[in-house]
Structures are given as C-alpha cells and as structure tokens.
C-alpha cells in the first residue's frame, strides 16, 4: 500500500494510539510511542531507558545487545542509558551514576513544557531520590525526562533537573545521554563534526589531545570525550547509506566509544562480535560539571534524526542535512 494511502488509512483511525503502556522483557513496565507513519520508540520505566527507535520501515536505529540483562540492578546494555549524577567512575557511586538503575515513574503533572504542538507521541517520566539514594548522594532533586517521537520520526529527549534541597546546599553533577547507534559495519562508519576538537582519551589516562583527522573512522577501540563540541554531529553509516544527525543543547561535550574486540569479550552483557554493529556517540556535560543552587533547574536536550545519506563521505555538512531535514 502506497505511503500516502497508508497514512490516510491510519489517519482515518480516530483512535490512533500514540502512547501505550505495556510490559516488556521480564515483565518490566514499558511505554511504546507510535506515530502515524509507522515510526515507533520504546522506553522502559527501569532506567527511564529508551531501548528502541524505529523508522517508517520498522528498521531498528538503536543498538541493544542480544545479551542485555533486563533485570535490576544491572543497566540495560544499549539504547540510551541516562548517566546521572555523574558520567564515568566516581568514588562512592557506581559508574555513570544511578539514574539508569532506578525505576522511574510516569509524571502525570509535569509542568508546562514549551513543546512543538504537533508532538503527540511523548511520555513524561520523573525520578526523585529514595532514602537509599540519599545515603549515596545526599541531595534532593527532581529529574524530569520527556521522550518524544516527533511526527517525522525524530527522537527527542529533554532532561530537566532541579535542585530541591531544603538545606540551602547546591549540588554539582555531570551528565550524558549514552546513546548506542545501530550501524551496519563499524569499519564503514565516519563521524563528522568533531574534527579539530580537543578530547580526553580514556585509553591514554584521560590525557588531552586534538583530533587531527577530517572525520573520525574506526579501526580499533575508541573511548574519547570531545570537549566544547558543535551542537550538531553526524554519524555516517556508509553501508546503509544512512546518516544519523545528533543535535544537542546544554550538552557541550560528546563521548565517542566503541569497545572493539577485546573489551567486547570482557563484557558479559555484550556479544563478542557486537562491536561491529554499534557506535556510542553521547551528548554530555563532563568537562565543566553543572552546579545548581536550591530551586535552580538545568535543561539538557538531544534530538536524533536518521536521514538517507547520498553524500559521499567528507562532503556531508550536518548544517545542510539539517536544513533539508
Ligand atoms: O561512554 C564510554 C564509557 O565510559 C566507556 O569507558 C565504557 O565504560 C562505557 O562507557 C560503558 O560503560 P558501562 O558502565 O555502561 O559498562
């Protein structure tokens, strides 16, 4: 059936279901977001964790490991883990903080949100600290997360974190959307937009270097935190002729990670060969942690789109892609 016909058919359905609450793996609560042109996304309340984003052809655009463990307290391996209140290792907290290891709630009284009025497929989640959490990280906060599947299939995540301390204390945190993109073959992937930027290399004691190449390509393990990066980054899947465009706001840094073969084998919840089919590009705030006084709120937003890339490598200008977006 032609797309337009299909669209009209679906539009005829007065009761099109944009948001459905259901059960996922191991009976975990899950929300499915759908748009009329067959785009979809899935979010687990465990971790506030996006685990699926599909285009109008039903193709999965995010990577989730076949060995992912959908069982607390282990974070789901893949999709978009939320790293808060810190990115990376930390004295008292587990790596990447605890937001991805907690069950979030659906936020039925989210404050008004300056959102695009055509967006109908969205869910508002909220995370607040438990008594246990207060022992780990002694601060009161409200973390509101809106996940939106836009009518054109873009996936938008907006985080609003407010300091709710009543003791007058500020708190400081770092943050990342730890996005796992599904790629056809990592050796045929390029990242554009980070060239000439400085980065901290996690494989070389977080020493600072400057990216020399005219794009980032992948022949071995990469684990780099690029600093003060552009608001738009492009990930080109040459095999699939698909370009992911990541737009971000309030998130100056970008982490690029592929574990490659050795690290892949060392992760129990990751297939030995799966490194060939994924790449993490993570909108983040790491170099300059965020400090909020009581009552202050921080916002961090990322928007993902997947566009056909007839561009041959090196000629992709994320700006152009976005204008044509
Ligand atoms: O984002 C890159 C990174 O910090 C890597 O160093 C690697 O540890 C990856 O995150 C995965 O971390 P996780 O705690 O999810 O296993």
CSV table of C-alpha atoms and ligand atoms in Angstrom, one decimal:
chain,number,residue,atom,x,y,z
A,1,UNK,CA,0.0,0.0,0.0
A,2,UNK,CA,1.4,3.4,-1.0
A,3,UNK,CA,2.6,5.5,1.9
A,4,UNK,CA,0.1,8.3,1.4
A,5,UNK,CA,-2.8,5.8,1.2
A,6,UNK,CA,-1.4,4.1,4.3
A,7,UNK,CA,-1.2,7.4,6.0
A,8,UNK,CA,-4.7,8.3,5.1
A,9,UNK,CA,-5.9,4.9,6.3
A,10,UNK,CA,-4.2,5.4,9.6
A,11,UNK,CA,-5.4,9.0,9.9
A,12,UNK,CA,-8.9,7.7,9.4
A,13,UNK,CA,-8.4,5.8,12.6
A,14,UNK,CA,-9.8,8.3,15.1
A,15,UNK,CA,-8.4,6.2,17.9
A,16,UNK,CA,-4.8,6.1,16.8
A,17,UNK,CA,-2.8,5.2,19.9
A,18,UNK,CA,0.3,7.4,20.2
A,19,UNK,CA,1.3,6.2,23.7
A,20,UNK,CA,0.7,2.7,25.1
A,21,UNK,CA,1.8,1.4,28.5
A,22,UNK,CA,2.6,-2.3,28.4
A,23,UNK,CA,5.0,-4.9,29.8
A,24,UNK,CA,8.4,-5.7,28.2
A,25,UNK,CA,11.2,-8.2,28.9
A,26,UNK,CA,10.9,-9.9,32.3
A,27,UNK,CA,7.6,-8.1,32.8
A,28,UNK,CA,9.3,-4.7,33.2
A,29,UNK,CA,7.0,-1.7,32.6
A,30,UNK,CA,7.4,-0.2,29.2
A,31,UNK,CA,5.9,2.6,27.1
A,32,UNK,CA,5.5,2.4,23.4
A,33,UNK,CA,5.4,5.6,21.4
A,34,UNK,CA,3.9,5.4,17.9
A,35,UNK,CA,3.5,7.9,15.1
A,36,UNK,CA,1.1,7.5,12.1
A,37,UNK,CA,3.8,6.8,9.6
A,38,UNK,CA,4.8,3.7,11.5
A,39,UNK,CA,7.7,5.3,13.4
A,40,UNK,CA,8.0,3.9,16.9
A,41,UNK,CA,10.1,4.1,20.1
A,42,UNK,CA,10.1,2.2,23.3
A,43,UNK,CA,11.0,3.3,26.8
A,44,UNK,CA,11.4,1.2,29.9
A,45,UNK,CA,10.5,2.8,33.2
A,46,UNK,CA,13.5,0.9,34.6
A,47,UNK,CA,16.3,3.5,34.0
A,48,UNK,CA,14.0,5.9,32.0
A,49,UNK,CA,15.7,3.9,29.3
A,50,UNK,CA,14.9,4.2,25.6
A,51,UNK,CA,15.5,0.8,24.1
A,52,UNK,CA,14.1,1.1,20.6
A,53,UNK,CA,13.7,3.7,17.9
A,54,UNK,CA,12.4,2.5,14.5
A,55,UNK,CA,11.9,4.3,11.2
A,56,UNK,CA,8.9,4.1,9.0
A,57,UNK,CA,10.2,0.8,7.6
A,58,UNK,CA,10.4,-0.8,11.0
A,59,UNK,CA,14.2,-0.7,10.9
A,60,UNK,CA,15.8,-0.5,14.4
A,61,UNK,CA,18.1,2.5,14.6
A,62,UNK,CA,19.4,1.9,18.2
A,63,UNK,CA,21.7,-0.9,19.2
A,64,UNK,CA,20.7,-3.2,22.2
A,65,UNK,CA,22.9,-6.2,22.9
A,66,UNK,CA,21.4,-9.6,22.4
A,67,UNK,CA,22.9,-10.3,25.8
A,68,UNK,CA,21.4,-7.3,27.6
A,69,UNK,CA,20.2,-8.1,31.1
A,70,UNK,CA,16.7,-6.6,31.6
A,71,UNK,CA,16.9,-7.0,35.4
A,72,UNK,CA,17.7,-4.5,38.1
A,73,UNK,CA,20.3,-3.6,39.3
A,74,UNK,CA,22.2,-4.1,36.0
A,75,UNK,CA,21.7,-1.3,33.5
A,76,UNK,CA,20.3,-2.4,30.1
A,77,UNK,CA,23.2,-2.7,27.6
A,78,UNK,CA,22.3,-0.5,24.7
A,79,UNK,CA,19.6,2.0,23.7
A,80,UNK,CA,20.0,5.4,25.5
A,81,UNK,CA,21.2,4.9,29.2
A,82,UNK,CA,20.9,8.1,31.2
A,83,UNK,CA,24.2,8.9,33.0
A,84,UNK,CA,23.4,11.0,36.2
A,85,UNK,CA,24.5,12.3,38.7
A,86,UNK,CA,27.9,11.6,37.2
A,87,UNK,CA,29.4,10.3,34.0
A,88,UNK,CA,32.2,7.8,34.4
A,89,UNK,CA,33.7,6.3,37.5
A,90,UNK,CA,33.2,8.0,40.9
A,91,UNK,CA,34.3,7.4,44.5
A,92,UNK,CA,31.1,6.4,46.1
A,93,UNK,CA,28.7,6.0,43.2
A,94,UNK,CA,28.6,3.2,40.6
A,95,UNK,CA,30.0,4.1,37.1
A,96,UNK,CA,27.7,6.5,35.3
A,97,UNK,CA,25.6,7.2,38.4
A,98,UNK,CA,22.4,5.5,39.5
A,99,UNK,CA,19.6,7.1,37.2
A,100,UNK,CA,19.9,4.2,34.8
A,101,UNK,CA,19.5,1.6,37.6
A,102,UNK,CA,16.3,3.1,39.1
A,103,UNK,CA,12.6,2.6,38.3
A,104,UNK,CA,11.2,5.9,37.1
A,105,UNK,CA,7.6,7.0,37.4
A,106,UNK,CA,5.2,8.4,34.8
A,107,UNK,CA,5.0,12.1,35.6
A,108,UNK,CA,1.3,13.0,35.3
A,109,UNK,CA,1.7,16.5,36.5
A,110,UNK,CA,4.7,17.6,34.5
A,111,UNK,CA,4.9,21.4,34.5
A,112,UNK,CA,4.1,23.0,31.1
A,113,UNK,CA,6.6,22.3,28.5
A,114,UNK,CA,7.5,24.5,25.6
A,115,UNK,CA,6.9,21.8,23.1
A,116,UNK,CA,6.0,21.6,19.4
A,117,UNK,CA,2.2,21.3,19.5
A,118,UNK,CA,2.3,18.7,16.7
A,119,UNK,CA,4.1,16.3,19.0
A,120,UNK,CA,1.5,13.7,20.2
A,121,UNK,CA,3.7,10.7,20.9
A,122,UNK,CA,5.6,11.6,24.1
A,123,UNK,CA,5.9,10.5,27.7
A,124,UNK,CA,7.0,12.4,30.8
A,125,UNK,CA,9.0,10.5,33.4
A,126,UNK,CA,10.2,11.6,36.8
A,127,UNK,CA,13.0,10.4,39.1
A,128,UNK,CA,13.4,11.5,42.7
A,129,UNK,CA,15.9,10.2,45.3
A,130,UNK,CA,14.9,7.3,47.6
A,131,UNK,CA,16.1,7.2,51.2
A,132,UNK,CA,18.8,4.8,50.0
A,133,UNK,CA,19.9,7.2,47.2
A,134,UNK,CA,20.2,10.0,49.8
A,135,UNK,CA,22.8,7.9,51.6
A,136,UNK,CA,24.7,7.6,48.3
A,137,UNK,CA,24.3,11.1,47.1
A,138,UNK,CA,22.8,13.4,49.8
A,139,UNK,CA,20.8,15.7,47.6
A,140,UNK,CA,17.1,16.2,46.8
A,141,UNK,CA,16.4,16.7,43.2
A,142,UNK,CA,13.6,16.3,40.6
A,143,UNK,CA,14.7,14.8,37.3
A,144,UNK,CA,12.0,15.2,34.7
A,145,UNK,CA,12.6,13.4,31.4
A,146,UNK,CA,10.4,13.9,28.3
A,147,UNK,CA,10.9,11.4,25.5
A,148,UNK,CA,9.2,12.4,22.3
A,149,UNK,CA,8.8,10.7,18.9
A,150,UNK,CA,8.1,13.5,16.5
A,151,UNK,CA,5.6,13.2,13.5
A,152,UNK,CA,8.6,13.0,11.2
A,153,UNK,CA,10.2,10.2,13.2
A,154,UNK,CA,12.9,12.2,15.1
A,155,UNK,CA,13.6,11.1,18.7
A,156,UNK,CA,13.9,13.9,21.2
A,157,UNK,CA,15.0,13.6,24.8
A,158,UNK,CA,14.8,16.6,27.2
A,159,UNK,CA,16.1,16.4,30.8
A,160,UNK,CA,15.1,19.0,33.4
A,161,UNK,CA,17.0,18.6,36.7
A,162,UNK,CA,16.0,20.8,39.6
A,163,UNK,CA,17.8,21.2,42.9
A,164,UNK,CA,15.1,20.6,45.6
A,165,UNK,CA,17.5,20.8,48.6
A,166,UNK,CA,15.8,22.4,51.7
A,167,UNK,CA,19.2,22.8,53.5
A,168,UNK,CA,20.3,25.5,51.1
A,169,UNK,CA,23.0,23.3,49.6
A,170,UNK,CA,24.0,23.5,45.9
A,171,UNK,CA,24.9,20.3,44.1
A,172,UNK,CA,27.2,19.5,41.2
A,173,UNK,CA,26.8,16.8,38.6
A,174,UNK,CA,27.9,15.6,35.2
A,175,UNK,CA,25.6,14.0,32.6
A,176,UNK,CA,25.3,12.1,29.4
A,177,UNK,CA,22.8,10.5,27.1
A,178,UNK,CA,24.8,7.4,26.5
A,179,UNK,CA,23.3,6.7,23.0
A,180,UNK,CA,24.1,3.4,21.3
A,181,UNK,CA,23.6,3.8,17.5
A,182,UNK,CA,23.0,0.7,15.4
A,183,UNK,CA,25.4,0.6,12.5
A,184,UNK,CA,25.9,-1.9,9.7
A,185,UNK,CA,29.7,-2.2,9.9
A,186,UNK,CA,31.8,-0.1,12.2
A,187,UNK,CA,34.7,-0.2,9.8
A,188,UNK,CA,32.4,1.7,7.3
A,189,UNK,CA,31.3,4.4,9.7
A,190,UNK,CA,32.5,8.0,9.9
A,191,UNK,CA,31.7,10.7,12.5
A,192,UNK,CA,31.8,14.3,11.2
A,193,UNK,CA,31.7,17.5,13.3
A,194,UNK,CA,34.3,16.6,15.9
A,195,UNK,CA,37.4,17.1,13.8
A,196,UNK,CA,39.9,19.8,15.1
A,197,UNK,CA,38.3,19.5,18.6
A,198,UNK,CA,40.2,18.6,21.7
A,199,UNK,CA,39.4,15.4,23.5
A,200,UNK,CA,40.3,13.5,26.7
A,201,UNK,CA,41.5,10.0,25.7
A,202,UNK,CA,40.2,7.4,28.2
A,203,UNK,CA,42.7,4.9,26.7
A,204,UNK,CA,45.6,7.2,27.5
A,205,UNK,CA,44.9,8.3,31.1
A,206,UNK,CA,42.4,10.9,30.0
A,207,UNK,CA,45.2,12.9,28.5
A,208,UNK,CA,44.2,15.8,26.3
A,209,UNK,CA,44.8,15.7,22.5
A,210,UNK,CA,43.4,17.4,19.4
A,211,UNK,CA,41.5,15.5,16.8
A,212,UNK,CA,43.6,15.7,13.6
A,213,UNK,CA,41.6,13.7,11.0
A,214,UNK,CA,39.0,15.3,8.7
A,215,UNK,CA,36.5,12.8,10.2
A,216,UNK,CA,36.7,10.0,12.8
A,217,UNK,CA,36.9,6.5,11.5
A,218,UNK,CA,37.2,3.2,13.4
A,219,UNK,CA,39.9,0.5,13.2
A,220,UNK,CA,40.3,-0.2,17.0
A,221,UNK,CA,38.9,0.6,20.4
A,222,UNK,CA,37.9,4.3,20.8
A,223,UNK,CA,36.9,5.9,24.1
A,224,UNK,CA,37.2,9.7,23.8
A,225,UNK,CA,35.5,12.7,25.5
A,226,UNK,CA,35.4,15.5,22.9
A,227,UNK,CA,35.2,18.9,24.6
A,228,UNK,CA,33.1,22.0,23.7
A,229,UNK,CA,31.7,20.4,20.6
A,230,UNK,CA,29.3,21.7,18.0
A,231,UNK,CA,25.5,21.4,18.5
A,232,UNK,CA,25.3,19.1,15.5
A,233,UNK,CA,27.2,15.8,15.0
A,234,UNK,CA,26.8,13.4,12.0
A,235,UNK,CA,27.3,9.7,12.1
A,236,UNK,CA,27.5,8.2,8.6
A,237,UNK,CA,26.7,4.5,8.1
A,238,UNK,CA,28.2,4.2,4.6
A,239,UNK,CA,26.9,0.6,4.1
A,240,UNK,CA,23.3,1.6,4.8
A,241,UNK,CA,23.6,5.0,3.1
A,242,UNK,CA,22.1,6.4,6.3
A,243,UNK,CA,23.2,9.4,8.4
A,244,UNK,CA,22.3,9.9,12.0
A,245,UNK,CA,22.2,13.6,12.9
A,246,UNK,CA,22.6,14.3,16.6
A,247,UNK,CA,21.6,17.8,17.7
A,248,UNK,CA,22.2,18.9,21.3
A,249,UNK,CA,21.6,21.8,23.6
A,250,UNK,CA,23.0,22.3,27.0
A,251,UNK,CA,25.5,19.5,26.4
A,252,UNK,CA,28.8,20.9,25.3
A,253,UNK,CA,30.8,17.6,25.2
A,254,UNK,CA,30.5,14.4,23.2
A,255,UNK,CA,31.8,10.9,24.0
A,256,UNK,CA,32.7,8.5,21.2
A,257,UNK,CA,33.0,4.9,22.3
A,258,UNK,CA,33.5,1.5,20.6
A,259,UNK,CA,34.8,-1.3,22.8
A,260,UNK,CA,36.3,-3.3,19.9
A,261,UNK,CA,37.0,-7.0,20.2
A,262,UNK,CA,39.0,-7.3,23.5
A,263,UNK,CA,36.6,-5.2,25.6
A,264,UNK,CA,33.6,-6.8,23.8
A,265,UNK,CA,34.7,-10.2,25.0
A,266,UNK,CA,35.2,-8.8,28.5
A,267,UNK,CA,31.6,-7.6,28.9
A,268,UNK,CA,29.2,-10.4,29.9
A,269,UNK,CA,26.2,-8.5,28.6
A,270,UNK,CA,27.7,-7.8,25.2
A,271,UNK,CA,28.3,-10.2,22.3
A,272,UNK,CA,31.9,-10.9,21.2
A,273,UNK,CA,31.1,-9.7,17.6
A,274,UNK,CA,28.6,-7.0,18.5
A,275,UNK,CA,31.1,-4.2,18.5
A,276,UNK,CA,30.9,-4.3,14.7
A,277,UNK,CA,27.3,-3.2,14.7
A,278,UNK,CA,27.3,-0.3,17.2
A,279,UNK,CA,28.8,3.1,18.0
A,280,UNK,CA,28.2,5.2,21.0
A,281,UNK,CA,28.1,9.0,20.4
A,282,UNK,CA,27.0,10.6,23.6
A,283,UNK,CA,25.8,14.2,24.1
A,284,UNK,CA,27.3,15.0,27.5
A,285,UNK,CA,28.3,17.6,30.0
A,286,UNK,CA,31.6,16.3,31.6
A,287,UNK,CA,34.5,18.8,31.4
A,288,UNK,CA,32.6,21.6,33.2
A,289,UNK,CA,30.3,20.0,35.8
A,290,UNK,CA,26.9,21.7,36.3
A,291,UNK,CA,26.2,23.3,39.7
A,292,UNK,CA,22.7,24.1,40.8
A,293,UNK,CA,21.6,26.2,43.8
A,294,UNK,CA,18.3,25.2,45.5
A,295,UNK,CA,15.4,26.0,43.2
A,296,UNK,CA,17.6,26.2,40.1
A,297,UNK,CA,16.9,24.0,37.1
A,298,UNK,CA,19.2,22.7,34.3
A,299,UNK,CA,18.0,21.5,30.9
A,300,UNK,CA,19.8,19.2,28.5
A,301,UNK,CA,18.3,18.2,25.2
A,302,UNK,CA,19.2,15.9,22.4
A,303,UNK,CA,17.4,15.3,19.1
A,304,UNK,CA,18.2,12.4,16.8
A,305,UNK,CA,17.3,12.0,13.2
A,306,UNK,CA,18.1,9.4,10.6
A,307,UNK,CA,18.4,10.7,7.1
A,308,UNK,CA,19.3,9.0,3.8
A,309,UNK,CA,22.9,10.0,3.1
A,310,UNK,CA,23.5,10.0,-0.6
A,311,UNK,CA,26.5,12.2,0.3
A,312,UNK,CA,29.8,10.6,-0.2
A,313,UNK,CA,32.0,10.9,2.8
A,314,UNK,CA,33.7,14.1,3.6
A,315,UNK,CA,31.0,16.1,1.8
A,316,UNK,CA,28.4,15.8,4.4
A,317,UNK,CA,27.6,19.1,6.1
A,318,UNK,CA,25.4,18.5,9.1
A,319,UNK,CA,24.0,22.0,8.6
A,320,UNK,CA,22.9,21.2,5.1
A,321,UNK,CA,21.5,17.8,6.2
A,322,UNK,CA,19.5,19.6,8.9
A,323,UNK,CA,18.2,22.3,6.6
A,324,UNK,CA,17.0,19.6,4.2
A,325,UNK,CA,15.8,17.7,7.4
B,1,LIG,O1,30.9,6.1,27.4
B,1,LIG,C1,32.1,5.4,27.3
B,1,LIG,C2,32.3,4.6,28.6
B,1,LIG,O2,32.6,5.5,29.7
B,1,LIG,C3,33.4,3.6,28.4
B,1,LIG,O3,34.5,3.9,29.2
B,1,LIG,C4,32.7,2.3,28.9
B,1,LIG,O4,32.9,2.0,30.3
B,1,LIG,C5,31.3,2.5,28.6
B,1,LIG,O5,31.1,3.9,29.0
B,1,LIG,C6,30.3,1.6,29.1
B,1,LIG,O6,30.1,1.8,30.5
B,1,LIG,P1,29.1,0.8,31.3
B,1,LIG,O7,29.2,1.3,32.7
B,1,LIG,O8,27.7,1.0,30.7
B,1,LIG,O9,29.6,-0.6,31.0
